[in-house]
Coordinates of C-alpha atoms in Angstrom, one line a residue:
X1 CA 81.5 34.6 -117.2
X2 CA 78.7 32.5 -116.3
X3 CA 75.5 33.1 -118.1
X4 CA 72.2 32.0 -116.3
X5 CA 69.5 30.4 -118.3
X6 CA 66.3 32.4 -118.4
X7 CA 64.2 29.4 -117.2
X8 CA 66.4 29.0 -114.1
X9 CA 65.6 32.5 -113.1
X10 CA 61.9 31.9 -113.4
X11 CA 62.1 28.7 -111.1
X12 CA 64.1 30.6 -108.4
X13 CA 61.5 33.4 -108.4
X14 CA 58.6 30.8 -108.2
X15 CA 60.3 29.0 -105.2
X16 CA 60.6 32.3 -103.2
X17 CA 56.9 33.1 -103.8
X18 CA 55.9 29.6 -102.4
X19 CA 58.0 30.1 -99.3
X20 CA 56.4 33.4 -98.7
X21 CA 52.9 32.0 -99.2
X22 CA 53.6 29.1 -96.7
X23 CA 55.0 31.5 -94.1
X24 CA 51.8 33.7 -94.4
X25 CA 49.6 30.7 -93.9
X26 CA 51.5 29.6 -90.8
X27 CA 51.2 33.1 -89.4
X28 CA 47.5 33.2 -90.0
X29 CA 47.1 29.8 -88.3
X30 CA 49.1 31.0 -85.2
X31 CA 46.9 34.1 -85.0
X32 CA 43.7 31.9 -85.2
X33 CA 44.9 29.6 -82.5
X34 CA 45.8 32.5 -80.1
X35 CA 42.3 33.9 -80.4
X36 CA 40.8 30.6 -79.0
X37 CA 42.7 30.7 -75.6
X38 CA 40.7 31.4 -72.4
X39 CA 42.2 31.9 -69.0
X40 CA 40.4 29.6 -66.3
X41 CA 38.2 31.1 -63.6
X42 CA 40.0 31.9 -60.4
X43 CA 38.4 30.7 -57.1
X44 CA 38.9 32.6 -53.8
X45 CA 38.4 30.8 -50.5
X46 CA 37.2 33.5 -48.2
X47 CA 37.8 31.3 -45.1
X48 CA 41.5 30.7 -45.7
X49 CA 42.4 33.6 -48.2
X50 CA 43.9 31.2 -50.6
X51 CA 43.7 31.8 -54.4
X52 CA 43.2 28.6 -56.4
X53 CA 44.5 28.6 -60.0
X54 CA 44.6 26.2 -62.8
X55 CA 47.6 24.2 -61.4
X56 CA 49.8 25.3 -64.2
X57 CA 48.1 23.2 -66.8
X58 CA 47.5 24.2 -70.5
X59 CA 44.6 22.9 -72.5
X60 CA 44.4 22.2 -76.2
X61 CA 40.6 21.8 -76.1
X62 CA 37.8 23.9 -74.7
X63 CA 36.9 22.8 -71.2
X64 CA 34.0 24.0 -69.0
X65 CA 35.2 24.2 -65.4
X66 CA 33.2 22.2 -62.8
X67 CA 32.0 24.2 -59.7
X68 CA 33.8 23.2 -56.5
X69 CA 32.0 22.2 -53.2
X70 CA 33.1 23.6 -49.9
X71 CA 33.4 20.3 -47.6
X72 CA 32.1 20.4 -44.0
X73 CA 34.9 19.5 -41.7
X74 CA 34.1 16.3 -39.6
X75 CA 35.3 16.2 -36.1
X76 CA 37.6 13.4 -35.2
X77 CA 36.3 10.8 -32.6
X78 CA 37.7 10.8 -29.3
X79 CA 38.4 7.1 -29.4
X80 CA 38.3 4.5 -32.2
X81 CA 37.3 1.6 -30.0
X82 CA 34.4 1.2 -27.5
X83 CA 35.0 -0.8 -24.3
X84 CA 31.6 -2.8 -24.2
X85 CA 32.7 -4.8 -21.2
X86 CA 32.0 -1.7 -19.1
X87 CA 28.3 -1.8 -19.9
X88 CA 25.8 -3.3 -17.5
X89 CA 23.6 -5.8 -19.5
X90 CA 21.6 -7.0 -16.5
X91 CA 19.4 -3.9 -16.2
X92 CA 16.3 -3.1 -18.2
X93 CA 17.1 0.7 -18.4
X94 CA 19.8 2.7 -20.1
X95 CA 23.0 3.1 -18.2
X96 CA 25.8 5.6 -18.5
X97 CA 28.3 4.6 -21.1
X98 CA 31.9 3.7 -20.4
X99 CA 34.3 6.8 -20.0
X100 CA 36.0 6.0 -23.3
X101 CA 32.8 6.3 -25.3
X102 CA 32.3 9.7 -26.8
X103 CA 28.8 11.0 -27.4
X104 CA 30.1 12.1 -30.8
X105 CA 30.3 8.6 -32.2
X106 CA 28.0 6.6 -30.0
X107 CA 24.8 8.3 -28.9
X108 CA 23.5 5.5 -26.6
X109 CA 23.8 7.2 -23.4
X110 CA 20.1 8.3 -23.3
X111 CA 20.7 11.8 -24.8
X112 CA 17.6 13.3 -26.5
X113 CA 19.5 15.2 -29.2
X114 CA 22.9 15.1 -30.9
X115 CA 25.6 17.3 -29.3
X116 CA 26.9 20.3 -31.1
X117 CA 30.5 20.8 -31.8
X118 CA 31.4 24.3 -32.9
X119 CA 29.2 25.2 -35.8
X120 CA 29.1 21.8 -37.4
X121 CA 26.0 19.7 -36.7
X122 CA 26.2 15.8 -36.6
X123 CA 23.8 13.9 -38.9
X124 CA 20.7 12.2 -37.3
X125 CA 21.7 9.7 -34.7
X126 CA 21.4 6.0 -35.4
X127 CA 22.5 3.2 -33.0
X128 CA 25.6 1.3 -34.0
X129 CA 24.8 -2.0 -35.7
X130 CA 26.9 -3.8 -33.3
X131 CA 25.5 -2.1 -30.1
X132 CA 24.0 -4.5 -27.6
X133 CA 20.3 -4.4 -27.1
X134 CA 19.0 -4.2 -23.6
X135 CA 15.9 -6.4 -23.0
X136 CA 13.7 -5.9 -20.0
X137 CA 13.8 -8.8 -17.6
X138 CA 10.3 -10.5 -17.1
X139 CA 8.8 -10.3 -13.8
X140 CA 9.3 -13.4 -11.7
X141 CA 7.8 -15.0 -8.7
X142 CA 9.6 -15.3 -5.5
X143 CA 10.4 -18.8 -6.3
X144 CA 12.2 -17.7 -9.4
X145 CA 9.7 -18.9 -12.0
X146 CA 7.6 -16.8 -14.3
X147 CA 4.1 -15.7 -13.3
X148 CA 1.8 -18.7 -13.2
X149 CA -1.4 -18.2 -15.1
X150 CA -4.0 -20.0 -17.3
X151 CA -2.2 -22.6 -19.4
X152 CA 1.0 -22.8 -17.2
X153 CA 2.0 -26.4 -16.4
X154 CA 4.7 -28.1 -14.3
X155 CA 5.9 -28.7 -10.8
X156 CA 5.5 -25.0 -9.8
X157 CA 1.8 -25.2 -10.7
X158 CA 1.5 -28.5 -8.8
X159 CA 2.9 -26.8 -5.6
X160 CA 0.6 -23.8 -6.1
X161 CA -2.4 -26.1 -6.4
X162 CA -1.4 -28.1 -3.3
X163 CA -1.0 -24.9 -1.3
X164 CA -4.4 -23.7 -2.4
X165 CA -5.9 -27.1 -1.5
X166 CA -4.3 -26.8 2.0
X167 CA -5.9 -23.4 2.4
X168 CA -9.3 -24.5 1.2
X169 CA -9.5 -22.6 -2.0
X170 CA -9.0 -25.6 -4.4
X171 CA -11.0 -28.8 -4.2
X172 CA -9.6 -30.4 -7.5
X173 CA -6.4 -32.4 -7.8
X174 CA -3.0 -30.9 -7.8
X175 CA -2.1 -32.1 -11.4
X176 CA 0.3 -29.4 -12.5
X177 CA -2.2 -28.0 -15.0
X178 CA -3.3 -24.4 -14.4
X179 CA -6.9 -24.5 -15.6
X180 CA -10.1 -22.7 -14.9
X181 CA -10.5 -24.2 -11.5
X182 CA -7.0 -23.2 -10.4
X183 CA -7.5 -19.7 -11.8
X184 CA -10.8 -19.3 -9.8
X185 CA -9.0 -20.6 -6.6
X186 CA -6.3 -18.0 -7.1
X187 CA -9.0 -15.3 -7.5
X188 CA -10.7 -16.5 -4.3
X189 CA -7.4 -16.4 -2.4
X190 CA -6.5 -12.9 -3.7
X191 CA -9.8 -11.5 -2.8
X192 CA -9.6 -13.0 0.7
X193 CA -6.1 -11.7 1.3
X194 CA -6.5 -8.2 0.0
X195 CA -4.6 -8.6 -3.2
X196 CA -5.4 -7.5 -6.8
X197 CA -7.8 -10.0 -8.2
X198 CA -6.7 -11.2 -11.6
X199 CA -6.4 -14.9 -11.3
X200 CA -2.6 -14.9 -12.0
X201 CA -0.1 -16.0 -9.4
X202 CA 2.5 -13.2 -9.7
X203 CA 5.1 -12.2 -7.2
X204 CA 2.9 -10.6 -4.5
X205 CA 0.3 -13.5 -4.7
X206 CA 3.1 -16.2 -4.4
X207 CA 4.8 -14.4 -1.5
X208 CA 1.4 -14.1 0.4
X209 CA 0.3 -17.6 -0.5
X210 CA 3.4 -19.3 1.0
X211 CA 3.6 -17.0 4.0
X212 CA 2.4 -17.9 7.5
X213 CA -0.1 -15.1 7.3
X214 CA -2.0 -16.5 4.4
X215 CA -5.8 -16.6 5.2
X216 CA -7.6 -19.8 4.9
X217 CA -10.8 -19.9 3.0
X218 CA -14.0 -19.3 5.1
X219 CA -17.6 -19.5 4.1
X220 CA -17.6 -15.8 3.3
X221 CA -14.5 -16.1 1.1
X222 CA -16.3 -16.2 -2.2
X223 CA -14.9 -14.6 -5.4
X224 CA -16.6 -11.9 -7.3
X225 CA -16.9 -14.1 -10.3
X226 CA -18.7 -16.8 -8.2
X227 CA -21.3 -14.1 -7.2
X228 CA -21.7 -13.3 -10.9
X229 CA -22.6 -16.7 -12.1
X230 CA -25.4 -17.2 -14.5
X231 CA -28.8 -16.2 -13.0
X232 CA -30.5 -18.4 -15.5
X233 CA -29.9 -21.5 -13.4
X234 CA -33.1 -23.0 -12.0
X235 CA -33.8 -22.9 -8.3
X236 CA -34.0 -26.6 -8.3
X237 CA -30.6 -27.1 -9.7
X238 CA -29.2 -24.5 -7.2
X239 CA -30.8 -26.5 -4.4
X240 CA -29.4 -29.7 -5.7
X241 CA -25.9 -28.2 -6.0
X242 CA -26.1 -26.8 -2.5
X243 CA -27.2 -30.1 -1.0
X244 CA -24.6 -32.0 -3.0
X245 CA -21.9 -29.7 -1.8
X246 CA -22.9 -29.7 1.8
X247 CA -22.9 -33.5 1.8
X248 CA -19.2 -33.7 1.8
X249 CA -17.5 -30.3 2.1
X250 CA -17.2 -30.9 5.8
X251 CA -15.6 -34.2 5.4
X252 CA -12.2 -34.7 7.1
X253 CA -9.4 -36.2 5.1
X254 CA -6.9 -36.9 8.0
X255 CA -8.8 -39.7 9.6
X256 CA -9.4 -43.5 8.9
X257 CA -12.9 -44.9 8.4
X258 CA -13.3 -48.6 8.2
X259 CA -15.5 -51.5 9.3
X260 CA -16.9 -50.7 12.7
X261 CA -16.6 -46.8 12.3
X262 CA -19.7 -44.8 12.9
X263 CA -20.8 -41.2 13.2
X264 CA -21.0 -38.0 11.3
X265 CA -17.9 -38.5 9.2
X266 CA -19.1 -41.9 8.0
X267 CA -22.4 -40.3 7.1
X268 CA -20.6 -37.7 5.0
X269 CA -18.6 -40.4 3.4
X270 CA -21.7 -42.4 2.5
X271 CA -23.5 -39.3 1.1
X272 CA -20.5 -38.6 -1.1
X273 CA -20.5 -42.2 -2.4
X274 CA -24.3 -41.8 -3.0
X275 CA -23.7 -38.6 -5.0
X276 CA -21.0 -40.4 -7.1
X277 CA -23.3 -43.4 -7.7
X278 CA -21.5 -46.1 -5.7
X279 CA -24.4 -46.4 -3.2
X280 CA -28.1 -45.8 -3.2
X281 CA -30.5 -45.3 -0.3
X282 CA -30.1 -43.2 2.7
X283 CA -26.9 -42.7 4.7
X284 CA -27.1 -44.2 8.2
X285 CA -23.6 -43.3 9.6
X286 CA -22.5 -46.9 10.0
X287 CA -19.5 -48.2 8.2
X288 CA -20.6 -51.8 7.5
X289 CA -19.9 -54.3 4.8
X290 CA -22.1 -52.5 2.2
X291 CA -20.2 -49.3 2.7
X292 CA -16.9 -51.1 2.6
X293 CA -17.9 -52.6 -0.8
X294 CA -18.7 -49.2 -2.1
X295 CA -15.3 -47.8 -0.8
X296 CA -13.5 -50.7 -2.6
X297 CA -15.3 -50.0 -5.9
X298 CA -14.4 -46.3 -5.6
X299 CA -10.7 -47.1 -4.9
X300 CA -10.6 -49.4 -7.9
X301 CA -12.3 -46.9 -10.2
X302 CA -10.0 -44.2 -9.1
X303 CA -6.7 -46.1 -9.2
X304 CA -6.2 -46.3 -5.4
X305 CA -5.1 -49.4 -3.7
X306 CA -8.4 -51.2 -2.9
X307 CA -8.4 -52.3 0.7
X308 CA -11.8 -50.9 1.7
X309 CA -10.3 -48.5 4.3
X310 CA -11.1 -44.9 3.7
X311 CA -7.9 -43.3 4.8
X312 CA -6.5 -39.8 4.0
X313 CA -5.5 -40.6 0.3
X314 CA -8.9 -42.2 -0.4
X315 CA -10.9 -39.4 1.4
X316 CA -8.9 -36.7 -0.3
X317 CA -9.7 -38.1 -3.7
X318 CA -13.3 -38.9 -2.8
X319 CA -14.0 -35.3 -1.8
X320 CA -12.2 -33.8 -4.7
X321 CA -13.8 -32.5 -8.0
X322 CA -11.7 -35.0 -10.0
X323 CA -13.3 -38.1 -8.2
X324 CA -14.6 -40.5 -10.9
X325 CA -18.2 -41.5 -10.8
X326 CA -19.4 -45.1 -10.6
X327 CA -20.5 -47.0 -13.7
X328 CA -23.1 -48.7 -11.6
X329 CA -24.5 -48.9 -8.0
X330 CA -22.6 -51.3 -5.9
X331 CA -24.7 -51.4 -2.8
X332 CA -27.9 -50.1 -1.1
X333 CA -28.3 -48.5 2.3
X334 CA -31.8 -49.6 3.6
X335 CA -34.0 -52.4 2.5
X336 CA -34.9 -54.0 -0.8
X337 CA -38.0 -56.1 -1.2
X338 CA -40.3 -57.7 -3.9
X339 CA -41.5 -55.2 -6.3
X340 CA -38.5 -52.9 -6.1
X341 CA -36.6 -52.3 -9.4
X342 CA -33.3 -50.5 -10.3
X343 CA -29.6 -50.8 -10.2
X344 CA -29.5 -51.7 -6.5
X345 CA -31.6 -54.8 -7.2
X346 CA -29.4 -55.6 -10.2
X347 CA -26.3 -55.5 -7.9
X348 CA -28.1 -57.7 -5.3
X349 CA -29.0 -60.2 -8.0
X350 CA -25.5 -60.3 -9.3
X351 CA -24.0 -60.8 -5.7
X352 CA -26.5 -63.7 -5.0
X353 CA -25.6 -65.2 -8.4
X354 CA -21.9 -65.1 -7.4
X355 CA -22.6 -66.8 -4.2
X356 CA -24.7 -69.5 -5.9
X357 CA -28.1 -68.5 -4.6
X358 CA -29.6 -67.0 -7.7
X359 CA -30.0 -68.5 -11.2
X360 CA -32.3 -66.0 -12.9
X361 CA -31.4 -63.1 -15.1
X362 CA -29.8 -60.0 -13.7
X363 CA -32.6 -57.6 -14.8
X364 CA -33.0 -55.2 -11.8
X365 CA -36.6 -56.6 -11.1
X366 CA -37.0 -57.9 -7.6
X367 CA -39.4 -60.7 -8.4
X368 CA -40.3 -64.1 -6.8
X369 CA -37.0 -65.6 -8.0
X370 CA -35.0 -62.9 -6.3
X371 CA -37.1 -63.3 -3.1
X372 CA -36.4 -67.0 -3.1
X373 CA -32.7 -66.4 -3.5
X374 CA -32.6 -64.0 -0.6
X375 CA -34.7 -66.3 1.6
X376 CA -32.2 -69.2 0.9
X377 CA -29.3 -67.0 1.8
X378 CA -30.9 -65.9 5.0
X379 CA -31.6 -69.4 6.0
X380 CA -28.0 -70.5 5.4
X381 CA -26.6 -67.5 7.3
X382 CA -28.9 -67.8 10.4
X383 CA -30.9 -64.6 9.6
X384 CA -34.7 -64.1 9.7
X385 CA -35.9 -65.7 6.5
X386 CA -38.3 -63.2 5.2
X387 CA -37.1 -62.7 1.7
X388 CA -36.5 -59.0 2.4
X389 CA -33.0 -57.8 1.9
X390 CA -32.6 -55.4 4.8
X391 CA -29.5 -53.9 6.3
X392 CA -28.3 -57.1 8.1
X393 CA -28.9 -59.3 5.0
X394 CA -27.1 -56.9 2.6
X395 CA -24.2 -56.6 5.0
X396 CA -24.0 -60.4 5.3
X397 CA -24.0 -60.8 1.6
X398 CA -21.0 -58.5 1.2
X399 CA -19.2 -60.1 4.2
X400 CA -19.7 -63.5 2.5
X401 CA -18.3 -62.1 -0.9
X402 CA -15.2 -60.9 1.0
X403 CA -14.7 -64.3 2.8
X404 CA -15.8 -62.8 6.1
X405 CA -12.6 -60.6 6.2
X406 CA -12.9 -57.4 8.2
X407 CA -10.6 -55.7 5.6
X408 CA -8.0 -54.5 8.0
X409 CA -6.9 -54.2 11.6
X410 CA -8.0 -51.6 14.1
X411 CA -6.5 -48.2 13.9
X412 CA -5.5 -48.8 17.5
X413 CA -3.4 -51.9 16.9
X414 CA 0.4 -51.7 17.4
X415 CA 1.0 -51.9 13.6
X416 CA -1.2 -48.9 12.8
X417 CA 0.7 -46.0 11.3
X418 CA -0.3 -43.8 14.3
X419 CA 1.4 -46.2 16.7
X420 CA 4.4 -47.2 14.7
X421 CA 5.0 -43.6 13.7
X422 CA 5.8 -42.6 17.3
X423 CA 9.1 -44.4 17.2
X424 CA 9.7 -44.6 13.4
X425 CA 13.3 -44.3 12.4
X426 CA 15.1 -44.3 9.0
X427 CA 18.4 -43.0 7.7
X428 CA 19.4 -41.1 10.8
X429 CA 16.1 -39.5 11.5
X430 CA 13.7 -40.5 14.4
X431 CA 10.3 -39.3 15.0
X432 CA 10.0 -36.2 17.3
X433 CA 6.6 -35.9 19.0
X434 CA 4.6 -34.2 21.7
X435 CA 6.3 -34.5 25.1
X436 CA 9.8 -34.8 23.7
X437 CA 12.5 -32.6 25.1
X438 CA 15.9 -32.6 23.5
X439 CA 18.4 -30.8 21.3
X440 CA 16.6 -32.4 18.3
X441 CA 13.5 -30.5 19.3
X442 CA 15.5 -27.3 19.4
X443 CA 16.8 -27.9 15.9
X444 CA 13.2 -28.6 14.7
X445 CA 11.9 -25.4 16.2
X446 CA 14.7 -23.3 14.7
X447 CA 14.0 -24.8 11.2
X448 CA 10.3 -24.2 11.5
X449 CA 10.9 -20.7 12.7
X450 CA 13.3 -20.0 9.8
X451 CA 10.6 -21.1 7.3
X452 CA 7.9 -19.0 9.0
X453 CA 5.8 -21.7 10.6
X454 CA 6.8 -21.3 14.2
X455 CA 6.9 -18.1 16.2
X456 CA 7.2 -19.4 19.6
X457 CA 10.3 -19.6 21.8
X458 CA 13.1 -22.1 20.9
X459 CA 13.2 -24.0 24.2
X460 CA 13.7 -27.5 23.1
X461 CA 10.2 -28.6 24.4
X462 CA 7.7 -30.1 21.9
X463 CA 4.5 -28.5 23.1
X464 CA 1.3 -27.6 21.4
X465 CA 2.8 -24.7 19.7
X466 CA 5.5 -26.8 18.0
X467 CA 2.9 -29.5 17.2
X468 CA 0.7 -26.9 15.4
X469 CA 3.7 -25.6 13.5
X470 CA 4.6 -29.1 12.3
X471 CA 1.0 -29.7 11.2
X472 CA 1.1 -26.4 9.2
X473 CA 4.3 -27.3 7.6
X474 CA 3.0 -30.8 6.7
X475 CA 0.0 -29.3 5.1
X476 CA 2.0 -26.8 3.1
X477 CA 4.5 -29.6 1.9
X478 CA 1.7 -32.0 1.0
X479 CA 2.7 -34.5 3.7
X480 CA 0.4 -36.6 5.9
X481 CA -0.7 -34.2 8.7
X482 CA 0.2 -36.1 11.9
X483 CA 1.5 -33.4 14.2
X484 CA 4.5 -35.7 14.6
X485 CA 7.8 -34.8 13.0
X486 CA 8.6 -38.1 11.5
X487 CA 11.6 -39.1 9.5
X488 CA 10.2 -37.9 6.1
X489 CA 8.9 -34.6 7.6
X490 CA 12.4 -33.9 8.9
X491 CA 14.1 -34.8 5.6
X492 CA 11.9 -32.4 3.6
X493 CA 12.1 -29.6 6.3
X494 CA 15.9 -29.7 6.7
X495 CA 16.6 -30.5 3.0
X496 CA 20.0 -31.6 1.8
X497 CA 19.4 -35.4 1.9
X498 CA 20.7 -36.6 -1.4
X499 CA 19.5 -39.5 -3.5
X500 CA 22.1 -41.8 -2.5
X501 CA 22.7 -44.9 -0.3
X502 CA 22.7 -48.6 -0.8
X503 CA 19.4 -50.5 -0.4
X504 CA 18.3 -54.1 -0.8
X505 CA 15.6 -54.7 -3.3
X506 CA 12.1 -55.2 -1.9
X507 CA 9.3 -56.8 -3.8
X508 CA 6.1 -58.7 -3.2
X509 CA 6.7 -61.3 -0.6
X510 CA 9.6 -59.4 1.2
X511 CA 9.2 -59.1 5.0
X512 CA 11.0 -57.4 7.8
X513 CA 12.0 -54.0 9.2
X514 CA 13.1 -52.7 5.8
X515 CA 9.6 -53.2 4.6
X516 CA 8.2 -51.4 7.6
X517 CA 10.5 -48.4 7.0
X518 CA 9.4 -48.3 3.4
X519 CA 5.7 -48.5 4.3
X520 CA 5.9 -45.7 6.8
X521 CA 7.8 -43.4 4.4
X522 CA 5.1 -44.1 1.8
X523 CA 2.5 -43.4 4.5
X524 CA 4.1 -40.0 5.4
X525 CA 4.1 -39.1 1.7
X526 CA 0.5 -40.1 1.4
X527 CA 0.9 -43.0 -0.9
X528 CA 0.0 -45.7 1.7
X529 CA -2.9 -46.0 4.1
X530 CA -2.5 -49.6 5.4
X531 CA -0.9 -51.0 8.5
X532 CA 2.8 -51.0 9.0
X533 CA 2.9 -54.7 8.8
X534 CA 6.4 -55.4 7.4
X535 CA 4.9 -57.5 4.7
X536 CA 5.3 -56.3 1.1
X537 CA 1.8 -57.1 -0.1
X538 CA -0.1 -56.0 -3.2
X539 CA -1.3 -52.9 -1.4
X540 CA 2.3 -51.8 -0.7
X541 CA 3.1 -52.7 -4.4
X542 CA 0.4 -50.4 -5.6
X543 CA 1.6 -47.6 -3.4
X544 CA 5.2 -48.1 -4.7
X545 CA 3.8 -48.0 -8.3
X546 CA 2.0 -44.6 -7.7
X547 CA 5.1 -43.2 -6.1
X548 CA 7.2 -44.2 -8.9
X549 CA 4.8 -42.7 -11.5
X550 CA 4.7 -39.3 -9.7
X551 CA 8.4 -39.2 -9.1
X552 CA 9.4 -40.0 -12.7
X553 CA 10.7 -43.5 -12.0
X554 CA 10.3 -46.7 -13.9
X555 CA 6.9 -48.2 -12.9
X556 CA 7.3 -51.8 -11.9
X557 CA 6.1 -51.9 -8.3
X558 CA 9.6 -53.0 -7.1
X559 CA 11.3 -50.9 -4.5
X560 CA 14.8 -51.1 -6.0
X561 CA 17.8 -49.0 -5.5
X562 CA 16.6 -45.9 -7.4
X563 CA 13.1 -46.0 -5.8
X564 CA 14.4 -46.1 -2.3
X565 CA 17.1 -43.6 -2.9
X566 CA 14.4 -41.1 -4.1
X567 CA 11.9 -42.2 -1.2
X568 CA 14.4 -41.5 1.5
X569 CA 15.7 -38.2 0.1
X570 CA 14.6 -34.7 0.6
X571 CA 13.6 -34.6 -3.1
X572 CA 10.7 -37.1 -2.6
X573 CA 7.5 -35.8 -4.2
X574 CA 4.3 -36.3 -2.0
X575 CA 1.2 -37.9 -3.5
X576 CA -1.2 -35.3 -5.0
X577 CA -3.9 -37.6 -6.2

C-alpha cells in the first residue's frame, strides 16, 4: 500500500488551479479579440452589377477603407501612326487630314470643337507637339522676288529703277538702292496707271510696269505727294527750281553732241553745265572748244571716259539727279574784259599761265596783267588784239590747250557706231536693221511678240513697226536705243548665250577686228561712246573697267577671257550710270 505524502497532495492541487487560471485568461483574451473584428464595406457597381468584397483578406489591425473612383473609359484611337506625307505643306490654309488620321487623336482638320463619342467627352484639344506648322507664303512679284519697297537693294531694284527711268518717272541713277526718289517714282507710276498708290512695287505694280501697256510719264503725271509739298517754299526758290528743271528736262540722251554741233540740244547741254557749275555766262547753242572743255571736266568729275564728246552715257549722267557738280568753273560763254572778277576770270588766268602768257597771280581779278596776257595770246593766234577775251579768243585758248585736236571724228564717218553697227557681227549674230527681209527678221518678230513688244504681223519684213518694237525693248533692257537689232540686242532678247568661248586677251595697244567687236559690244551696252576704231586706247580701257565693275569682275581694264565671255553672253549687264 502506497501512502501519499500530505505535501504532494497540496502541490498537485496547486498545479490544477494554475492550469484553470491560465485557461480562463486565454478564454478572456479570445473573447476580447473577437470583439475587435469589423467586416469591410461592400461596394456595389450599379453599371455592371458586380459586388466587390475584401478579396478574402483578413486584417490584424484596424484599417480605414479608401473610397474607390469610377474610371472614365477612354476610347481607343483608330490608328497609332499618322501618315504626315499625305499633308500638303505648300498651302497657307488648313487642308483635310489623311484618311488614316482620326479626329479623336489629332484635331488638326479645322474642326471648331472636339467630337463626342458616346457619353464620354474628350479633354480640350491641343495640337500634337510634332505636328507640322503651316506658314503663309509671302506675296511675291511676278519675277519671283519679294515686294520691292523702301530699303530694298539688289539687281531687282536696279531693273525696276531702269524701267522707271525708261518710262520717265525716275531721273536718278539705277543704283540698286530703293530710296526716297525710287519710292516717289513708283508712286507717280502707280497714279498714272490706275494702281493703288503706296510706293511699293508689288505684284500688280511689277506686272504693269513691265507690260507693253505701261504708260509713260507726261507733264500731267504728277504724284499726290508732289502736289502736297511744303507751301512754305518761297516763290523765288520755286521759280529757280522751275527754270533749272526746264533747262535740261527736254534734253535727249540718244544723240551725240561734239565740236561743230549746234542747236537747241547744245543749248540744253550748256544750260545744264551752267547749273552744275562747269560753265558760266549765257548758253549760245554752239558746241565750241569752251563747251568741250566743260564736257571733259564733267566726264572726269563723274568717272566717265573723258573724250569731250557728249554721247548717250555722258548725257544720261548729265541730266540725272546724281550728276556731280563742279568744284570750279571751267569756261565762260560770252566775253570777259578788264574789271571783271570771279571764277571765270580765275579759270582764264590759269589757262593763260599754262600756255605761258600769264605770270601774275590767279586771283580772279581781270586787271592790266590779265589784259596784257590776253593781248599777247591774240597776237600770236592771229586774232584781233583788243585784250578782251571774247568767244573766239576763249575758244582759241581751249583749242591751244588741247593741241588743236577736234576731240573726235564726225558722227558720219565710217568708223562711227551708227555706221559700223549696220553690219556689226559677233558670235553668230549679225545686225538686223530697217529694210532687211529674211528668216532672221521673222525670228526677231516672234521673239518681240512673245515678250510683248511687238503686235504686228510676223511677215519677215523689218519695217517701222519692227523698228519701234526693237527700240521699246532696248529701252526696257537698258541697252543703247538704236532701232537696229545688233548682236548684243539679239543675245539679250533671245537669251541662252552662256558665258563661254575662247578669246584672245585685248589690252591697251591692241588693234584689229577683235577690238572693233569689243568696242561695239560695249557701245550697245552703253559703256562706250567713241568711234569703232579698232584701236584699244585709254577710252576703251576706261569703258572696260566700268563694265568689269558693274558685272562683278576683277577691275584691271584688260579684256581677258572672263571679261569677254561675260560681254558676249546674254548675261551681260548694261551700264546704268
